[in-house]
Amino acid sequence: MSPDPVLAPARLAELRATGLLDSPADEAFDRFTRLAARLLNAPIALVSLVDADRQFFKSHVGLSGAAADTRQTPLSHSYCRHTVATGNTLAIPDARLHPLVHDNPAVAECGAIAYLGAPLHSADGHVLGTLCVVDHRPRSWSAEQTETIEALAASVSTEIRLLRDLAERRAAERALSRQNELLALLHAVAADANQAATLEGAVTACLRRVCEFTGWPVGHAYFADADGALVSSRIWHADGRFDGFRAATGARRFAAGEGLPGHVLATGEPVWREDVAADPGFPRARAAAECGLHGAFAFPVEVRGRVMGVLEFFSEAAAEPEAAVLDVMRHVGTQMGRVAEREEAQEGLRQNEERTRRIVESAHDAFVAIDASGVVVDWNAQAERTFGWRREEAYESRLADLIIPPARREEHLRGMEELLSTGEGSFLNRRVELEAMHRDGTVFPVEMTVAAVPVAGSRIVTAFIHDISERRHAQQEVRRKEEYFRALIEKASDLITILDLEGMFIYESPAVYQLFGYQGEELRGRNAFELIHPEDVGAVLATFGEILSAPGTTAGVDFRFRHSDGSWRWLGARGTNLLGHPAVGGVVVNSRDITASRAADEALRRLASIVESSDDAIISKTLDGTILSWNTGAERIYGYTAEEVVGRSMDLLVPPEAAGDEARIVELIRRGERIRHYETVRLRRDGRRIDVSMTVSLIRDAQGNVTSASSISRNITERKRAEAELVRAKENAEAASLAKSEFLSRMSHELRTPLNSVIGFTNVLRKNKRGTLGDQELGFLDRIASNGVHLLGLINDILDLAKVEAGKAELELGTVALDDTVMSILTELQGAVRDRPVELRSIVPSVLAPLETDAVKLKQVLINLVGNALKFTERGSVTLAVTADAAGRPVRIDVADTGVGIPRDRLSAIFLPFEQAELGTTRRYGGTGLGLAISTSLCDLMGYRLQVRSEEGEGSVFSIILAPNAIPAEEAPAPRAALAAPSPLPARVDEGADFGGRLVLVIDDEADSRILLTHHAEEFGCRTVTAASGEEGLRMARELRPDLITLDLLMPGMNGWNTLRELRADAELRHIPVVVVSMLAEESRRDLEGADELVDKPVGRSTFLSALRRALARAVSRALVVDADEALRNAAAELLREDGVEVMTAAHATEALALLDGFSPDLVLLDIPISLPGGRELIRALHDRTRRAGVAPPVVVAALDRHEAQLAA
């Protein structure tokens, strides 16, 4: 099994060397995660460093929960480990389906569904972690998105390498600085030692120098006695705080290996102890702890390799060992040895030089020295690493040949010659940057410090050389980032400016043009305060002064700034004092256009003012009804001040009888519903009850949750009082209207009843059957009939108008075949064009769908319109046309005439009651002016529109618009080819009829009506009997079993409606057809279920004839089928039963005779020879039964020969 790349030691070592694990958040990395989240439209972006057992988030955007708090998750939750393992970008569209991570706990616990991560590489090529984005929904990552994450990851990798390089550089610089400080200490101690006259003076100075350098408060010196043990020299650097420790030290003698000084004596090496107070091997631990001493180090004072003394130092805090200090302290001890043994001064000098050499050797810079001829005389280990030449190779070689690029050697040699000959040079004793060459020929940048040292009449040139390749790269990276961030600033929507101490513009970002219309050069050098609104300058100056008060101070202010067009815009600005920053040198101001938000704030203030000044009570409350706010309108309406009610329950306003109101309101609010114009009763502070109209609106938080509610209440007590008065007035008006309606109903009956008789008897006389009336008398009768019809129409119109105005007209919807309706209307009105030069015709599409409407009211409107057209057309034509859409649905009905037309200025007036086109119209043509008013009201009731277009003298077109998207009448096209050609006037109805003695029972309380109906029925060959009441009619129906009944509705006692119900409830009578003949026949259609035909009074002869024919045609309710063939007999019986006929069957005449005892058929189907036994008896029995009952004989359908036909007759 191959090792896991994630756990590779080299990778983990490189990761930990970066110092990024567990480091604080860094804006440099946060910028990359924010940019990644925005560019890739992902909720989560991470810089994830994958450790051995976890992944650490150096930066995160959108992370929540424990992972966000700890900035890490276990390695088991990591998708990034797979990117680290492969070193390649990993794209996961849906983690639930991906083989690598489908069982990863992060799928369920964190909702990490989609993932895109690119590796972060170290300088050595190790994958340290990833830059990744995560989404909570599946994503298909595009190639462009993959390139984006990889580009960003490369930038993050560069940032990591740069941070490590800079850290190493700083560490090296700190080490070098520390070395220089230690070297300075060493030099100072040496100087003190050289100047000191005695050993005590040198040691005292040394103790002071070391304590000052380290900051440690106690220093002490031991010297060896004759036995080689160490005793206190009584030389201290310590104040009185440490007298106890001094006493414990002075009383002791330390042999080799005993205590801290004895250990130095035994080893001859410096020793460091982090905390002597806690060290069981430190004999003075208790005394040290009592004085607060902890850290300690000691070093030997040596002469010719023999330890002749020890210097020890103590700190008040535990301290970790510092090798460089100990190393230098060794040198300090040597200096002390020189003072002790002046004869050993030269040896001490040699040791010091050796120590210096070691310092040079351990330096991170290359050290090189050349003699007067340019030949290398010194070459340290770092020089070997920097240039690739070993020390032995460099010695005796010319420096120019080793490290100077060929192109620069001549210049270098000239400079060295000048320096060596004169001791002067342009680059002497200062740092210069130039190019150097490695052994392999690579040219790279270095920083070099050169010094000329005179030696024995000649000069040696020394140089410290530092490879600055990484620094150059870092500088380039910094410049790149500066350019990047400058680009970000220049693309930012906010305005970024830099001002000097006087407020003059030093820099302004390009947003200054987008926000204020200024080009950059227009503001450069101008004072910002010149462009600030005069009313705001004071506040801005005060804020600017606050910012200038101290470096780094930040403050903000809102003010108005003048746009280039002269208008003022509100700015929200925040400035920071960076005058002392070398790269800025000014006050940085970040500004944002807040004009819109200021306007919104102003609107809120205005709204608050409106709320406070409103006469309505505006109250906000919690969901449990606790009052939160209370405006002055609420104070006026309820009598409480805000201080009295805020924090209290709304229940204090609710009277006992409305106790449940507030609970219902709160429940509706909790369900998120809004309450509009809710009327209820509330209680004022003074105890009075008032009526209020309340609207309650929901208040939601940023997440859309309902948190509270706002109610607006208006005192409607006066309005309710006025409404009550209005209701009383309305009730009075309705009572008056009811009285009027009852009066009109009574009058209609009282007027129309005698008028029906006048018209009916006049029509009877006009027939002049006896021939006794002359032309003049017939003319008079024509005039009577005409005026009677006119008067009846006027009465009907007045009643219809009253009914519509009272709102009592109701729709009775049904399916209407318009083609049948058109033919019916033309049939009824054909008499109006008889003997006149006027053609009555229709245009109906060949395919026409049924219309769902009120058939009676639509027919009434059409009869009104066609009647009007006929009245005002003296010659030409009147056309009733139906227009349909492409699907055959009726959309418009037109009634067009070639009559007198209507003046334009009267087109709107003709639809008003009692209005006609001209004042003389009534006198010339007659009429009341009610027809169009009634028609308009009925069209409105049915949902239609009635329109007219007309030209005076050319005719008119009245249009009923049936559908909302119908073709307007003024844009109506000519009839399409799909329409039928104009239909001619229907043929006149044949009034000749003979119903063969059928018995008709006439039930009517009016004698005149009974006489007229009897007269008409007998003219058509019927026999008649009459009844003056419903009760009498029922009795006669049961006795006589008539073939047809005519029934009036408006009768005293049992009216027509009840009589009809009784007839239909009687099993013996329900089959008898009933024709309702009444003034209320058509308008009562909905309440007359069971009536076969409806005929309005006054009754026309042809109308009555048609009704009789239709009713009697449907009168067969019982049938007797006599047939020897069983199959034919059963087939005939089944067909009759499908039409609702009660059927009895017999195989022969004798069986049929037996059935007649309890069965009275309306129809007999006979298919047997009469000559057979029982045949003649069956025919006679049928005739005898008819004569005894006084009813019409049944219809007999038989297959007979001529002789049998004679017998049957």
PDB file of C-alpha atoms in Angstrom, residues 495-696:
ATOM      1  CA  LEU A 495     -15.061  57.576  -3.928  1.00  0.00           C
ATOM      2  CA  ILE A 496     -11.587  57.381  -2.378  1.00  0.00           C
ATOM      3  CA  THR A 497      -9.698  60.667  -1.999  1.00  0.00           C
ATOM      4  CA  ILE A 498      -6.542  61.829  -0.216  1.00  0.00           C
ATOM      5  CA  LEU A 499      -6.436  65.336   1.251  1.00  0.00           C
ATOM      6  CA  ASP A 500      -3.499  67.286   2.677  1.00  0.00           C
ATOM      7  CA  LEU A 501      -3.516  69.257   5.909  1.00  0.00           C
ATOM      8  CA  GLU A 502      -5.359  72.133   4.241  1.00  0.00           C
ATOM      9  CA  GLY A 503      -8.026  69.921   2.667  1.00  0.00           C
ATOM     10  CA  MET A 504      -6.535  70.115  -0.834  1.00  0.00           C
ATOM     11  CA  PHE A 505      -7.085  67.139  -3.149  1.00  0.00           C
ATOM     12  CA  ILE A 506      -3.925  65.034  -3.534  1.00  0.00           C
ATOM     13  CA  TYR A 507      -5.608  61.998  -5.080  1.00  0.00           C
ATOM     14  CA  GLU A 508      -9.120  61.037  -6.156  1.00  0.00           C
ATOM     15  CA  SER A 509     -10.304  57.687  -7.526  1.00  0.00           C
ATOM     16  CA  PRO A 510     -12.091  57.482 -10.926  1.00  0.00           C
ATOM     17  CA  ALA A 511     -15.445  57.139  -9.111  1.00  0.00           C
ATOM     18  CA  VAL A 512     -15.358  60.946  -8.744  1.00  0.00           C
ATOM     19  CA  TYR A 513     -16.576  61.173 -12.343  1.00  0.00           C
ATOM     20  CA  GLN A 514     -19.271  58.525 -11.974  1.00  0.00           C
ATOM     21  CA  LEU A 515     -20.595  60.073  -8.750  1.00  0.00           C
ATOM     22  CA  PHE A 516     -20.068  63.772  -9.347  1.00  0.00           C
ATOM     23  CA  GLY A 517     -19.172  64.263 -12.989  1.00  0.00           C
ATOM     24  CA  TYR A 518     -15.686  65.684 -12.304  1.00  0.00           C
ATOM     25  CA  GLN A 519     -12.613  64.665 -14.238  1.00  0.00           C
ATOM     26  CA  GLY A 520      -9.587  63.952 -12.036  1.00  0.00           C
ATOM     27  CA  GLU A 521      -7.673  67.011 -13.171  1.00  0.00           C
ATOM     28  CA  GLU A 522     -10.605  69.260 -12.291  1.00  0.00           C
ATOM     29  CA  LEU A 523     -10.241  68.538  -8.554  1.00  0.00           C
ATOM     30  CA  ARG A 524      -6.478  68.127  -8.281  1.00  0.00           C
ATOM     31  CA  GLY A 525      -5.154  71.053  -6.222  1.00  0.00           C
ATOM     32  CA  ARG A 526      -8.628  72.357  -5.304  1.00  0.00           C
ATOM     33  CA  ASN A 527      -9.833  72.665  -1.744  1.00  0.00           C
ATOM     34  CA  ALA A 528     -12.523  70.128  -0.860  1.00  0.00           C
ATOM     35  CA  PHE A 529     -14.347  72.568   1.407  1.00  0.00           C
ATOM     36  CA  GLU A 530     -15.163  74.785  -1.605  1.00  0.00           C
ATOM     37  CA  LEU A 531     -17.474  72.045  -2.919  1.00  0.00           C
ATOM     38  CA  ILE A 532     -19.297  71.370   0.377  1.00  0.00           C
ATOM     39  CA  HIS A 533     -22.705  72.899   1.016  1.00  0.00           C
ATOM     40  CA  PRO A 534     -22.323  76.081   3.108  1.00  0.00           C
ATOM     41  CA  GLU A 535     -24.703  74.695   5.743  1.00  0.00           C
ATOM     42  CA  ASP A 536     -22.505  71.594   6.181  1.00  0.00           C
ATOM     43  CA  VAL A 537     -19.023  73.174   6.123  1.00  0.00           C
ATOM     44  CA  GLY A 538     -18.951  73.741   9.905  1.00  0.00           C
ATOM     45  CA  ALA A 539     -19.660  70.111  10.759  1.00  0.00           C
ATOM     46  CA  VAL A 540     -17.138  68.864   8.185  1.00  0.00           C
ATOM     47  CA  LEU A 541     -14.411  71.209   9.471  1.00  0.00           C
ATOM     48  CA  ALA A 542     -15.021  70.008  13.022  1.00  0.00           C
ATOM     49  CA  THR A 543     -14.721  66.377  11.941  1.00  0.00           C
ATOM     50  CA  PHE A 544     -11.599  67.152   9.870  1.00  0.00           C
ATOM     51  CA  GLY A 545     -10.024  68.768  12.944  1.00  0.00           C
ATOM     52  CA  GLU A 546     -10.815  65.677  14.997  1.00  0.00           C
ATOM     53  CA  ILE A 547      -9.117  63.473  12.384  1.00  0.00           C
ATOM     54  CA  LEU A 548      -5.998  65.694  12.401  1.00  0.00           C
ATOM     55  CA  SER A 549      -5.748  65.540  16.198  1.00  0.00           C
ATOM     56  CA  ALA A 550      -3.645  62.355  16.233  1.00  0.00           C
ATOM     57  CA  PRO A 551      -2.119  59.902  13.727  1.00  0.00           C
ATOM     58  CA  GLY A 552      -4.444  57.031  12.863  1.00  0.00           C
ATOM     59  CA  THR A 553      -7.578  58.861  14.067  1.00  0.00           C
ATOM     60  CA  THR A 554     -10.717  57.942  12.134  1.00  0.00           C
ATOM     61  CA  ALA A 555     -14.014  59.861  12.108  1.00  0.00           C
ATOM     62  CA  GLY A 556     -17.025  60.209   9.837  1.00  0.00           C
ATOM     63  CA  VAL A 557     -19.606  62.818   8.830  1.00  0.00           C
ATOM     64  CA  ASP A 558     -22.491  63.182   6.340  1.00  0.00           C
ATOM     65  CA  PHE A 559     -22.645  66.294   4.163  1.00  0.00           C
ATOM     66  CA  ARG A 560     -23.774  67.636   0.792  1.00  0.00           C
ATOM     67  CA  PHE A 561     -21.265  67.831  -2.062  1.00  0.00           C
ATOM     68  CA  ARG A 562     -21.733  69.834  -5.241  1.00  0.00           C
ATOM     69  CA  HIS A 563     -22.092  67.820  -8.463  1.00  0.00           C
ATOM     70  CA  SER A 564     -20.484  69.181 -11.621  1.00  0.00           C
ATOM     71  CA  ASP A 565     -23.998  70.005 -12.881  1.00  0.00           C
ATOM     72  CA  GLY A 566     -24.562  72.245  -9.852  1.00  0.00           C
ATOM     73  CA  SER A 567     -26.856  69.906  -7.948  1.00  0.00           C
ATOM     74  CA  TRP A 568     -26.134  68.720  -4.403  1.00  0.00           C
ATOM     75  CA  ARG A 569     -25.575  65.092  -3.493  1.00  0.00           C
ATOM     76  CA  TRP A 570     -25.406  63.656   0.031  1.00  0.00           C
ATOM     77  CA  LEU A 571     -22.143  61.918   0.897  1.00  0.00           C
ATOM     78  CA  GLY A 572     -21.374  59.634   3.813  1.00  0.00           C
ATOM     79  CA  ALA A 573     -17.621  60.119   4.360  1.00  0.00           C
ATOM     80  CA  ARG A 574     -15.100  58.554   6.733  1.00  0.00           C
ATOM     81  CA  GLY A 575     -11.542  59.859   6.981  1.00  0.00           C
ATOM     82  CA  THR A 576      -8.362  58.419   8.522  1.00  0.00           C
ATOM     83  CA  ASN A 577      -5.219  60.368   9.452  1.00  0.00           C
ATOM     84  CA  LEU A 578      -2.370  58.756   7.517  1.00  0.00           C
ATOM     85  CA  LEU A 579      -0.281  61.922   7.258  1.00  0.00           C
ATOM     86  CA  GLY A 580       2.660  60.116   8.844  1.00  0.00           C
ATOM     87  CA  HIS A 581       2.441  57.092   6.556  1.00  0.00           C
ATOM     88  CA  PRO A 582       5.323  57.301   4.083  1.00  0.00           C
ATOM     89  CA  ALA A 583       3.316  55.804   1.246  1.00  0.00           C
ATOM     90  CA  VAL A 584       0.240  58.019   1.787  1.00  0.00           C
ATOM     91  CA  GLY A 585       1.121  61.291   3.489  1.00  0.00           C
ATOM     92  CA  GLY A 586      -2.445  62.565   3.766  1.00  0.00           C
ATOM     93  CA  VAL A 587      -5.947  62.074   5.099  1.00  0.00           C
ATOM     94  CA  VAL A 588      -7.612  59.148   3.300  1.00  0.00           C
ATOM     95  CA  VAL A 589     -11.347  59.757   2.842  1.00  0.00           C
ATOM     96  CA  ASN A 590     -13.728  56.992   1.781  1.00  0.00           C
ATOM     97  CA  SER A 591     -17.042  58.480   0.572  1.00  0.00           C
ATOM     98  CA  ARG A 592     -20.307  56.954  -0.576  1.00  0.00           C
ATOM     99  CA  ASP A 593     -23.305  58.578  -2.280  1.00  0.00           C
ATOM    100  CA  ILE A 594     -26.109  58.337   0.314  1.00  0.00           C
ATOM    101  CA  THR A 595     -28.548  60.669  -1.439  1.00  0.00           C
ATOM    102  CA  ALA A 596     -31.101  57.873  -1.831  1.00  0.00           C
ATOM    103  CA  SER A 597     -30.783  56.657   1.750  1.00  0.00           C
ATOM    104  CA  ARG A 598     -31.044  60.234   3.055  1.00  0.00           C
ATOM    105  CA  ALA A 599     -34.187  60.641   0.981  1.00  0.00           C
ATOM    106  CA  ALA A 600     -35.505  57.408   2.481  1.00  0.00           C
ATOM    107  CA  ASP A 601     -34.663  58.653   5.990  1.00  0.00           C
ATOM    108  CA  GLU A 602     -36.407  61.928   5.235  1.00  0.00           C
ATOM    109  CA  ALA A 603     -39.416  59.980   3.973  1.00  0.00           C
ATOM    110  CA  LEU A 604     -39.403  58.003   7.229  1.00  0.00           C
ATOM    111  CA  ARG A 605     -39.279  61.243   9.201  1.00  0.00           C
ATOM    112  CA  ARG A 606     -42.143  62.632   7.153  1.00  0.00           C
ATOM    113  CA  LEU A 607     -44.042  59.418   7.719  1.00  0.00           C
ATOM    114  CA  ALA A 608     -43.413  59.690  11.453  1.00  0.00           C
ATOM    115  CA  SER A 609     -44.669  63.266  11.318  1.00  0.00           C
ATOM    116  CA  ILE A 610     -47.749  62.152   9.403  1.00  0.00           C
ATOM    117  CA  VAL A 611     -48.363  59.374  11.917  1.00  0.00           C
ATOM    118  CA  GLU A 612     -48.041  61.804  14.776  1.00  0.00           C
ATOM    119  CA  SER A 613     -50.302  64.407  13.146  1.00  0.00           C
ATOM    120  CA  SER A 614     -52.913  61.926  11.903  1.00  0.00           C
ATOM    121  CA  ASP A 615     -56.436  62.164  13.291  1.00  0.00           C
ATOM    122  CA  ASP A 616     -56.605  58.370  13.174  1.00  0.00           C
ATOM    123  CA  ALA A 617     -55.337  56.272  16.055  1.00  0.00           C
ATOM    124  CA  ILE A 618     -52.088  54.625  14.891  1.00  0.00           C
ATOM    125  CA  ILE A 619     -50.901  52.006  17.366  1.00  0.00           C
ATOM    126  CA  SER A 620     -48.166  49.386  17.174  1.00  0.00           C
ATOM    127  CA  LYS A 621     -48.339  46.317  19.370  1.00  0.00           C
ATOM    128  CA  THR A 622     -46.657  42.979  19.988  1.00  0.00           C
ATOM    129  CA  LEU A 623     -48.181  39.698  18.911  1.00  0.00           C
ATOM    130  CA  ASP A 624     -49.650  39.227  22.380  1.00  0.00           C
ATOM    131  CA  GLY A 625     -51.362  42.625  22.248  1.00  0.00           C
ATOM    132  CA  THR A 626     -48.903  44.709  24.298  1.00  0.00           C
ATOM    133  CA  ILE A 627     -48.929  48.365  23.164  1.00  0.00           C
ATOM    134  CA  LEU A 628     -45.579  49.575  21.784  1.00  0.00           C
ATOM    135  CA  SER A 629     -46.445  53.020  20.380  1.00  0.00           C
ATOM    136  CA  TRP A 630     -49.384  55.425  20.618  1.00  0.00           C
ATOM    137  CA  ASN A 631     -49.807  58.562  18.480  1.00  0.00           C
ATOM    138  CA  THR A 632     -51.670  61.785  19.266  1.00  0.00           C
ATOM    139  CA  GLY A 633     -54.613  60.595  17.172  1.00  0.00           C
ATOM    140  CA  ALA A 634     -54.956  57.655  19.563  1.00  0.00           C
ATOM    141  CA  GLU A 635     -54.847  60.072  22.486  1.00  0.00           C
ATOM    142  CA  ARG A 636     -57.711  62.094  20.979  1.00  0.00           C
ATOM    143  CA  ILE A 637     -59.847  59.063  20.098  1.00  0.00           C
ATOM    144  CA  TYR A 638     -59.366  56.998  23.273  1.00  0.00           C
ATOM    145  CA  GLY A 639     -58.517  59.701  25.832  1.00  0.00           C
ATOM    146  CA  TYR A 640     -55.336  58.003  27.121  1.00  0.00           C
ATOM    147  CA  THR A 641     -51.852  59.530  26.838  1.00  0.00           C
ATOM    148  CA  ALA A 642     -48.983  57.447  25.483  1.00  0.00           C
ATOM    149  CA  GLU A 643     -47.361  57.318  28.927  1.00  0.00           C
ATOM    150  CA  GLU A 644     -50.521  55.756  30.347  1.00  0.00           C
ATOM    151  CA  VAL A 645     -50.854  52.904  27.843  1.00  0.00           C
ATOM    152  CA  VAL A 646     -47.466  51.995  26.353  1.00  0.00           C
ATOM    153  CA  GLY A 647     -46.486  48.617  27.789  1.00  0.00           C
ATOM    154  CA  ARG A 648     -50.067  47.757  28.717  1.00  0.00           C
ATOM    155  CA  SER A 649     -52.424  45.329  26.971  1.00  0.00           C
ATOM    156  CA  MET A 650     -54.866  46.357  24.252  1.00  0.00           C
ATOM    157  CA  ASP A 651     -57.555  44.702  26.420  1.00  0.00           C
ATOM    158  CA  LEU A 652     -58.027  47.966  28.330  1.00  0.00           C
ATOM    159  CA  LEU A 653     -59.740  49.362  25.179  1.00  0.00           C
ATOM    160  CA  VAL A 654     -62.036  46.353  24.703  1.00  0.00           C
ATOM    161  CA  PRO A 655     -65.523  46.441  26.294  1.00  0.00           C
ATOM    162  CA  PRO A 656     -66.901  43.205  27.793  1.00  0.00           C
ATOM    163  CA  GLU A 657     -69.283  42.545  24.908  1.00  0.00           C
ATOM    164  CA  ALA A 658     -66.305  42.589  22.458  1.00  0.00           C
ATOM    165  CA  ALA A 659     -63.949  40.578  24.658  1.00  0.00           C
ATOM    166  CA  GLY A 660     -63.140  38.056  21.942  1.00  0.00           C
ATOM    167  CA  ASP A 661     -62.177  40.668  19.333  1.00  0.00           C
ATOM    168  CA  GLU A 662     -58.582  41.169  20.341  1.00  0.00           C
ATOM    169  CA  ALA A 663     -57.960  37.413  20.646  1.00  0.00           C
ATOM    170  CA  ARG A 664     -59.320  36.887  17.111  1.00  0.00           C
ATOM    171  CA  ILE A 665     -57.207  39.773  15.803  1.00  0.00           C
ATOM    172  CA  VAL A 666     -54.055  38.383  17.460  1.00  0.00           C
ATOM    173  CA  GLU A 667     -54.775  34.932  16.007  1.00  0.00           C
ATOM    174  CA  LEU A 668     -55.131  36.371  12.494  1.00  0.00           C
ATOM    175  CA  ILE A 669     -51.880  38.318  12.972  1.00  0.00           C
ATOM    176  CA  ARG A 670     -50.032  35.184  14.091  1.00  0.00           C
ATOM    177  CA  ARG A 671     -51.217  33.454  10.921  1.00  0.00           C
ATOM    178  CA  GLY A 672     -49.721  36.306   8.876  1.00  0.00           C
ATOM    179  CA  GLU A 673     -53.066  37.696   7.691  1.00  0.00           C
ATOM    180  CA  ARG A 674     -53.884  41.363   7.219  1.00  0.00           C
ATOM    181  CA  ILE A 675     -57.111  42.819   8.620  1.00  0.00           C
ATOM    182  CA  ARG A 676     -58.850  45.524   6.599  1.00  0.00           C
ATOM    183  CA  HIS A 677     -61.652  47.828   7.742  1.00  0.00           C
ATOM    184  CA  TYR A 678     -62.670  45.635  10.657  1.00  0.00           C
ATOM    185  CA  GLU A 679     -65.510  47.391  12.477  1.00  0.00           C
ATOM    186  CA  THR A 680     -65.930  46.887  16.197  1.00  0.00           C
ATOM    187  CA  VAL A 681     -66.602  48.698  19.470  1.00  0.00           C
ATOM    188  CA  ARG A 682     -63.910  50.168  21.718  1.00  0.00           C
ATOM    189  CA  LEU A 683     -63.893  51.739  25.175  1.00  0.00           C
ATOM    190  CA  ARG A 684     -62.643  55.270  25.847  1.00  0.00           C
ATOM    191  CA  ARG A 685     -60.952  56.306  29.057  1.00  0.00           C
ATOM    192  CA  ASP A 686     -64.136  58.119  30.148  1.00  0.00           C
ATOM    193  CA  GLY A 687     -66.099  54.851  29.773  1.00  0.00           C
ATOM    194  CA  ARG A 688     -67.933  55.819  26.586  1.00  0.00           C
ATOM    195  CA  ARG A 689     -68.210  53.202  23.851  1.00  0.00           C
ATOM    196  CA  ILE A 690     -67.274  54.267  20.361  1.00  0.00           C
ATOM    197  CA  ASP A 691     -67.507  52.559  16.984  1.00  0.00           C
ATOM    198  CA  VAL A 692     -64.149  52.192  15.192  1.00  0.00           C
ATOM    199  CA  SER A 693     -63.011  50.934  11.810  1.00  0.00           C
ATOM    200  CA  MET A 694     -59.700  49.148  12.176  1.00  0.00           C
ATOM    201  CA  THR A 695     -57.028  48.115   9.672  1.00  0.00           C
ATOM    202  CA  VAL A 696     -54.210  45.951  11.053  1.00  0.00           C
TER     203      VAL A 696
END
